[in-house]
Structures are given as structure tokens and as C-alpha cells.
Amino acid sequence: MPLAFIPSPSIGEIHLGPLPLRGYSLMLILGIAAAVWLGGRRWAARGGEKTVVTDVALWAVPFGVVGARVYHVVTSSEPYFGKGGDPLKALFVWDGGIGIWGAIAGGAVGAWIGCRRKGVPLPMFADAVAPGIALGQAIGRWGNWFNQELYGRVTTLPWALEIDPAHRPEATSDLATYHPTFLYESLWCLGVAALVMWADRRFRLDRGRAFALYVAAYCVGRFWIEYLRVDEAHHILGLRLNGWTALLVFAAALAYLIAATRHAFDSRGDAASDRLLPRLDATSSPRS
């Protein structure tokens, strides 16, 4: 046991009368609220109505939650559909188990529907909300702390995370402290949010490039964090499934970023033009 470590919560929920308040669910709600708040501010700065982000979120969030849960259940099906599994628990999102890849895919579908209904260009909307999504992830990751899940390898570093015996891997049940990968990812996501906002101000990113930068930057961090994790996962050629997913999504985001940048340069001629970033007319709705 190291001299200093990060303690895990003794309980993962509190009861407000008959209603349970789970730390995992609370972090997700706070993360969503933060994403909508920052996205709304950035959208308004582009000349749009701040309420548009909330309206689109009413579509994106439910689709994102469903996509996140479906990805987790499909890639970790044994506890639900394997021997001795309980299929009904596949619906218990509050117990933990969501996949960011499914959240992004499902949320994108919901955002597309919401943007179509509001007459908003999806790439411009995605650029506005990208840093907010990263901020929301940074907050949401603390839900894993409450559930004592998705931590990394054994370590005695001063910032090691103490895990209760009931939540430790069988192979290291006598060892108490592990890498706090939830904290690593939370800090990384904060850095990604700052990077995207800086790059957007510096280079006036448009055409979905700010969103592509967010995706690519997140994938870099997720890849090395996956390398540290010790929870059960499918492996392909010695690499965790989520590691492969991070590599593939990173390649796709980088390809899009390069192609969109070339197209922006070709269509405008001057890369330093003040018209690189289209702005919404504050008095009218944008066309899709």
C-alpha cells in the first residue's frame, strides 16, 4: 500500500427518500449539462440561437445513450447473454457499462435528426459542440470512480486508486491500488477540449474539422489508456478491441481532417482569409 493514494467512495449511491441517486448517473447528467452549456455558448458566438443546442440535444442524448449501451452490450455480452448471464441487466445503464464509440455514433444520428428539424447544417453544429462533448466526457468519467470499475494495472504511484476487495481482479485480489484510468481520461478530455477551442480560434476550423480534431485527439489518449486497463475485454492480435477501435476511428478522423482542410484551401484560395469560418445570421435560421 503506497503512503498516499486516491480512495474510492464507500458507497456508489445515496437515497433521497425512496429514490436512489447513483453517482454514476449523476456524473452522466452533469456531463451532458456541461456539454450543452458550452455547446450553446459556442453556437451563440457563431450567430445562432443558444436554444438550438438544447433542442438538438433532446434528440442526440437519447440516441447517444442507446448507442453507448448497445456498443457495450455487443462487445461485452457475456454478463448478459452468456452462461449464467441476465439479459434484463442489459437495460440497467445506471449500473455502468457504456461505450463512447456507440455514444458518438448514436448521438450523431440523433444530432442529424435534430439538425434537420431545426434547419441547421450538421458539420457547423458538430464544430460548435465538439469541445463541449469532450468536457462532458471529462465529467462523466468520474462515474467509473463511484462504481470502482475500468481502472488500470497495479501501481504504487502516489496517485494510485484504492479498490475495495470486492471489485479487484481475482489475479490481484491481495493488491489494493491501481492506475486511476478514469482520472487519466478525464484530464485528457479536458486537454482535448482546450486544444479544440484553441485550434478553432487560431485556424478558424469549419466543415466539421473541429469535430474531427476532437475525435482524433480523443482517440490518441484512449489508445494508451486502453493499454493500461485490466478489465475483461476481447483481444484481437494481442490488442484490446477498444484499442483497435481507437486506431480505426483516429485514421478516419485524420483522413477527414486532411481532406476537409484541402477542400477549404482549394475553395477559398487564401488560407488566411477572414471568411474561413462561415457565420450564422443572427436574424435568420441557417439552411441545411
Short mmCIF file of C-alpha atoms in Angstrom, two decimals:
data_model
loop_
_atom_site.label_atom_id
_atom_site.label_comp_id
_atom_site.label_asym_id
_atom_site.label_seq_id
_atom_site.Cartn_x
_atom_site.Cartn_y
_atom_site.Cartn_z
CA MET A 1 0.00 0.00 0.00
CA PRO A 2 1.51 3.37 -1.00
CA LEU A 3 1.72 6.13 1.57
CA ALA A 4 -0.70 8.28 -0.47
CA PHE A 5 -3.50 7.15 -2.74
CA ILE A 6 -6.90 8.12 -4.11
CA PRO A 7 -9.65 6.47 -2.03
CA SER A 8 -12.73 5.05 -3.73
CA PRO A 9 -16.19 6.05 -2.47
CA SER A 10 -17.52 3.72 0.21
CA ILE A 11 -20.93 3.79 -1.48
CA GLY A 12 -21.98 4.38 -5.07
CA GLU A 13 -25.42 5.80 -4.32
CA ILE A 14 -27.44 7.68 -1.75
CA HIS A 15 -31.19 7.57 -1.19
CA LEU A 16 -33.35 10.68 -1.34
CA GLY A 17 -36.37 9.21 0.35
CA PRO A 18 -37.49 6.28 -1.82
CA LEU A 19 -35.41 7.45 -4.81
CA PRO A 20 -31.81 6.23 -5.24
CA LEU A 21 -29.27 8.75 -6.55
CA ARG A 22 -26.38 6.87 -8.15
CA GLY A 23 -23.02 8.56 -8.52
CA TYR A 24 -22.58 7.06 -11.99
CA SER A 25 -25.87 8.50 -13.25
CA LEU A 26 -25.22 11.85 -11.58
CA MET A 27 -21.87 12.23 -13.39
CA LEU A 28 -23.50 11.41 -16.72
CA ILE A 29 -26.20 14.03 -16.15
CA LEU A 30 -23.66 16.66 -15.12
CA GLY A 31 -21.53 15.81 -18.16
CA ILE A 32 -24.48 16.21 -20.51
CA ALA A 33 -25.43 19.52 -18.88
CA ALA A 34 -21.86 20.82 -19.26
CA ALA A 35 -21.72 19.74 -22.92
CA VAL A 36 -25.00 21.52 -23.71
CA TRP A 37 -23.90 24.64 -21.81
CA LEU A 38 -20.57 25.01 -23.60
CA GLY A 39 -22.03 24.00 -26.94
CA GLY A 40 -24.76 26.61 -26.54
CA ARG A 41 -22.23 29.36 -25.82
CA ARG A 42 -20.13 28.45 -28.84
CA TRP A 43 -23.18 28.20 -31.10
CA ALA A 44 -24.40 31.62 -29.95
CA ALA A 45 -20.91 33.04 -30.64
CA ARG A 46 -21.38 31.91 -34.25
CA GLY A 47 -24.56 33.95 -34.52
CA GLY A 48 -27.06 31.18 -33.81
CA GLU A 49 -29.72 30.84 -31.14
CA LYS A 50 -28.36 29.25 -27.98
CA THR A 51 -31.55 27.20 -27.53
CA VAL A 52 -30.84 25.31 -30.76
CA VAL A 53 -28.21 23.22 -28.96
CA THR A 54 -30.72 22.21 -26.30
CA ASP A 55 -33.30 21.34 -28.95
CA VAL A 56 -30.86 19.17 -30.90
CA ALA A 57 -29.61 17.60 -27.65
CA LEU A 58 -33.13 16.32 -26.99
CA TRP A 59 -32.52 14.06 -29.99
CA ALA A 60 -28.79 13.47 -29.68
CA VAL A 61 -28.68 12.48 -25.99
CA PRO A 62 -31.24 9.63 -26.07
CA PHE A 63 -29.75 8.25 -29.29
CA GLY A 64 -26.29 8.57 -27.77
CA VAL A 65 -27.26 6.71 -24.58
CA VAL A 66 -28.86 3.90 -26.58
CA GLY A 67 -25.86 3.69 -28.92
CA ALA A 68 -23.44 3.68 -25.98
CA ARG A 69 -25.29 0.88 -24.22
CA VAL A 70 -25.71 -1.19 -27.39
CA TYR A 71 -21.96 -0.96 -28.10
CA HIS A 72 -21.13 -2.08 -24.56
CA VAL A 73 -23.60 -4.97 -24.56
CA VAL A 74 -22.50 -6.20 -28.00
CA THR A 75 -18.78 -6.05 -27.18
CA SER A 76 -19.19 -7.38 -23.61
CA SER A 77 -22.14 -9.73 -24.00
CA GLU A 78 -21.13 -12.50 -21.58
CA PRO A 79 -22.62 -10.93 -18.41
CA TYR A 80 -25.94 -10.53 -20.19
CA PHE A 81 -26.28 -13.39 -22.68
CA GLY A 82 -23.51 -15.78 -21.68
CA LYS A 83 -23.77 -18.72 -19.30
CA GLY A 84 -25.42 -17.56 -16.11
CA GLY A 85 -25.99 -14.08 -17.56
CA ASP A 86 -29.06 -11.92 -17.04
CA PRO A 87 -30.40 -10.36 -20.29
CA LEU A 88 -32.57 -7.94 -18.33
CA LYS A 89 -29.45 -6.27 -16.90
CA ALA A 90 -28.58 -5.10 -20.40
CA LEU A 91 -31.09 -2.33 -19.71
CA PHE A 92 -29.51 -1.24 -16.41
CA VAL A 93 -27.43 1.68 -17.70
CA TRP A 94 -27.11 3.12 -14.19
CA ASP A 95 -25.01 0.12 -13.11
CA GLY A 96 -22.26 1.17 -15.52
CA GLY A 97 -21.27 -0.05 -18.92
CA ILE A 98 -21.47 2.38 -21.83
CA GLY A 99 -19.20 2.71 -24.84
CA ILE A 100 -18.12 6.13 -26.05
CA TRP A 101 -17.86 4.82 -29.62
CA GLY A 102 -21.53 3.87 -29.58
CA ALA A 103 -22.39 7.18 -27.89
CA ILE A 104 -20.73 9.17 -30.67
CA ALA A 105 -22.34 7.09 -33.42
CA GLY A 106 -25.80 7.13 -31.84
CA GLY A 107 -25.51 10.77 -30.85
CA ALA A 108 -24.51 11.68 -34.41
CA VAL A 109 -27.69 10.05 -35.73
CA GLY A 110 -29.79 11.92 -33.18
CA ALA A 111 -27.96 15.19 -33.92
CA TRP A 112 -28.57 14.71 -37.65
CA ILE A 113 -32.30 14.32 -37.00
CA GLY A 114 -32.35 17.33 -34.69
CA CYS A 115 -30.37 19.49 -37.10
CA ARG A 116 -32.65 18.55 -39.97
CA ARG A 117 -35.68 19.55 -37.93
CA LYS A 118 -34.10 22.89 -36.97
CA GLY A 119 -32.65 23.63 -40.42
CA VAL A 120 -29.10 23.65 -39.09
CA PRO A 121 -26.00 22.41 -41.02
CA LEU A 122 -24.75 19.34 -39.16
CA PRO A 123 -20.99 19.99 -39.75
CA MET A 124 -21.28 23.52 -38.34
CA PHE A 125 -23.24 22.24 -35.36
CA ALA A 126 -20.67 19.48 -34.74
CA ASP A 127 -17.83 22.03 -34.77
CA ALA A 128 -19.64 24.16 -32.20
CA VAL A 129 -20.36 21.33 -29.75
CA ALA A 130 -17.09 19.37 -30.09
CA PRO A 131 -15.29 20.94 -27.08
CA GLY A 132 -18.46 20.57 -25.01
CA ILE A 133 -18.60 16.86 -25.76
CA ALA A 134 -15.02 16.49 -24.55
CA LEU A 135 -15.87 18.46 -21.40
CA GLY A 136 -18.90 16.23 -20.82
CA GLN A 137 -16.72 13.13 -21.16
CA ALA A 138 -14.26 14.55 -18.64
CA ILE A 139 -17.05 14.87 -16.09
CA GLY A 140 -18.85 11.66 -16.99
CA ARG A 141 -15.71 9.53 -16.49
CA TRP A 142 -15.95 10.16 -12.75
CA GLY A 143 -18.92 7.80 -12.76
CA ASN A 144 -16.38 4.96 -13.04
CA TRP A 145 -14.84 6.17 -9.79
CA PHE A 146 -18.14 5.71 -7.98
CA ASN A 147 -18.55 2.21 -9.45
CA GLN A 148 -14.89 1.21 -8.86
CA GLU A 149 -14.57 -0.01 -12.44
CA LEU A 150 -12.39 0.36 -15.53
CA TYR A 151 -9.20 1.02 -13.59
CA GLY A 152 -5.70 0.11 -14.74
CA ARG A 153 -2.85 -2.09 -13.68
CA VAL A 154 -1.46 -2.43 -10.19
CA THR A 155 0.70 0.54 -9.18
CA THR A 156 2.18 2.15 -6.09
CA LEU A 157 2.36 5.66 -7.54
CA PRO A 158 1.28 8.45 -5.16
CA TRP A 159 -1.92 8.97 -7.17
CA ALA A 160 -2.82 5.26 -7.21
CA LEU A 161 -6.50 4.40 -6.83
CA GLU A 162 -7.55 2.20 -3.92
CA ILE A 163 -10.03 -0.50 -4.93
CA ASP A 164 -12.12 -2.45 -2.43
CA PRO A 165 -11.54 -6.24 -2.35
CA ALA A 166 -14.96 -6.96 -3.88
CA HIS A 167 -14.04 -5.01 -7.02
CA ARG A 168 -10.49 -6.26 -7.58
CA PRO A 169 -9.41 -8.76 -10.26
CA GLU A 170 -9.04 -12.30 -8.95
CA ALA A 171 -5.40 -12.44 -10.03
CA THR A 172 -4.50 -9.44 -7.84
CA SER A 173 -7.12 -9.70 -5.09
CA ASP A 174 -4.46 -9.13 -2.44
CA LEU A 175 -3.28 -5.85 -4.02
CA ALA A 176 -5.22 -2.68 -3.27
CA THR A 177 -4.00 0.14 -5.55
CA TYR A 178 -4.28 0.54 -9.33
CA HIS A 179 -3.84 3.15 -12.05
CA PRO A 180 -6.83 5.58 -11.94
CA THR A 181 -7.56 5.41 -15.67
CA PHE A 182 -10.82 7.28 -15.14
CA LEU A 183 -8.74 10.23 -13.92
CA TYR A 184 -6.26 9.95 -16.80
CA GLU A 185 -9.09 10.02 -19.34
CA SER A 186 -10.87 12.86 -17.55
CA LEU A 187 -7.74 15.02 -17.64
CA TRP A 188 -7.04 14.03 -21.25
CA CYS A 189 -10.57 15.08 -22.28
CA LEU A 190 -10.09 18.46 -20.60
CA GLY A 191 -6.93 18.86 -22.65
CA VAL A 192 -8.79 17.87 -25.82
CA ALA A 193 -11.48 20.48 -25.14
CA ALA A 194 -8.82 23.15 -24.66
CA LEU A 195 -6.96 22.03 -27.80
CA VAL A 196 -10.05 22.20 -30.00
CA MET A 197 -11.06 25.64 -28.72
CA TRP A 198 -7.52 26.97 -29.24
CA ALA A 199 -7.23 25.48 -32.74
CA ASP A 200 -10.67 26.79 -33.67
CA ARG A 201 -9.69 30.32 -32.65
CA ARG A 202 -6.26 30.08 -34.28
CA PHE A 203 -7.21 28.42 -37.57
CA ARG A 204 -10.97 29.12 -37.77
CA LEU A 205 -11.92 25.50 -38.31
CA ASP A 206 -15.11 24.74 -40.21
CA ARG A 207 -16.72 21.98 -42.35
CA GLY A 208 -16.61 19.56 -39.41
CA ARG A 209 -12.86 19.98 -38.90
CA ALA A 210 -13.14 21.00 -35.23
CA PHE A 211 -15.18 17.88 -34.57
CA ALA A 212 -12.70 15.72 -36.48
CA LEU A 213 -9.86 17.20 -34.42
CA TYR A 214 -11.72 16.36 -31.23
CA VAL A 215 -12.27 12.76 -32.37
CA ALA A 216 -8.64 12.27 -33.46
CA ALA A 217 -7.21 13.80 -30.28
CA TYR A 218 -9.51 11.75 -28.06
CA CYS A 219 -8.55 8.54 -29.84
CA VAL A 220 -4.84 9.14 -29.16
CA GLY A 221 -5.50 9.35 -25.43
CA ARG A 222 -7.97 6.48 -25.41
CA PHE A 223 -5.45 4.19 -27.11
CA TRP A 224 -2.78 4.49 -24.41
CA ILE A 225 -5.37 4.41 -21.62
CA GLU A 226 -6.75 1.15 -23.02
CA TYR A 227 -3.22 -0.25 -22.78
CA LEU A 228 -3.32 0.28 -19.00
CA ARG A 229 -6.76 -1.17 -18.29
CA VAL A 230 -7.17 -4.64 -16.80
CA ASP A 231 -10.93 -5.20 -17.07
CA GLU A 232 -12.28 -8.04 -19.19
CA ALA A 233 -12.13 -7.30 -22.91
CA HIS A 234 -11.97 -9.05 -26.26
CA HIS A 235 -8.49 -9.08 -27.81
CA ILE A 236 -7.54 -9.18 -31.50
CA LEU A 237 -3.89 -9.86 -32.35
CA GLY A 238 -2.96 -9.08 -28.76
CA LEU A 239 -4.70 -5.68 -28.72
CA ARG A 240 -7.91 -4.85 -26.87
CA LEU A 241 -10.96 -4.33 -29.08
CA ASN A 242 -11.32 -0.72 -27.94
CA GLY A 243 -7.68 -0.16 -28.84
CA TRP A 244 -8.37 -1.28 -32.42
CA THR A 245 -11.49 0.89 -32.48
CA ALA A 246 -9.46 3.91 -31.36
CA LEU A 247 -6.92 3.29 -34.13
CA LEU A 248 -9.56 2.93 -36.84
CA VAL A 249 -11.59 5.94 -35.70
CA PHE A 250 -8.41 8.02 -35.41
CA ALA A 251 -7.45 7.12 -39.00
CA ALA A 252 -10.92 8.05 -40.26
CA ALA A 253 -10.95 11.37 -38.35
CA LEU A 254 -7.45 12.27 -39.54
CA ALA A 255 -8.35 11.44 -43.16
CA TYR A 256 -11.45 13.61 -42.93
CA LEU A 257 -9.49 16.45 -41.32
CA ILE A 258 -6.90 16.41 -44.11
CA ALA A 259 -9.49 16.15 -46.89
CA ALA A 260 -11.68 18.92 -45.44
CA THR A 261 -8.68 21.21 -44.98
CA ARG A 262 -7.57 20.68 -48.58
CA HIS A 263 -11.09 21.37 -49.79
CA ALA A 264 -11.25 24.54 -47.70
CA PHE A 265 -7.95 25.75 -49.17
CA ASP A 266 -9.00 24.90 -52.72
CA SER A 267 -12.40 26.55 -52.48
CA ARG A 268 -11.18 29.74 -50.82
CA GLY A 269 -7.73 30.09 -52.29
CA ASP A 270 -6.32 32.08 -49.40
CA ALA A 271 -5.87 30.02 -46.20
CA ALA A 272 -5.67 33.23 -44.18
CA SER A 273 -8.97 34.58 -45.45
CA ASP A 274 -11.28 36.01 -42.84
CA ARG A 275 -14.07 34.03 -44.48
CA LEU A 276 -12.67 30.63 -43.50
CA LEU A 277 -15.38 30.18 -40.87
CA PRO A 278 -18.94 30.77 -42.04
CA ARG A 279 -21.07 32.61 -39.51
CA LEU A 280 -24.77 32.27 -38.96
CA ASP A 281 -27.07 35.20 -39.50
CA ALA A 282 -28.34 36.03 -36.04
CA THR A 283 -31.65 37.14 -37.54
CA SER A 284 -32.40 34.01 -39.56
CA SER A 285 -32.03 30.27 -39.34
CA PRO A 286 -29.21 28.61 -41.30
CA ARG A 287 -30.02 26.40 -44.23
CA SER A 288 -29.13 22.73 -44.26
#
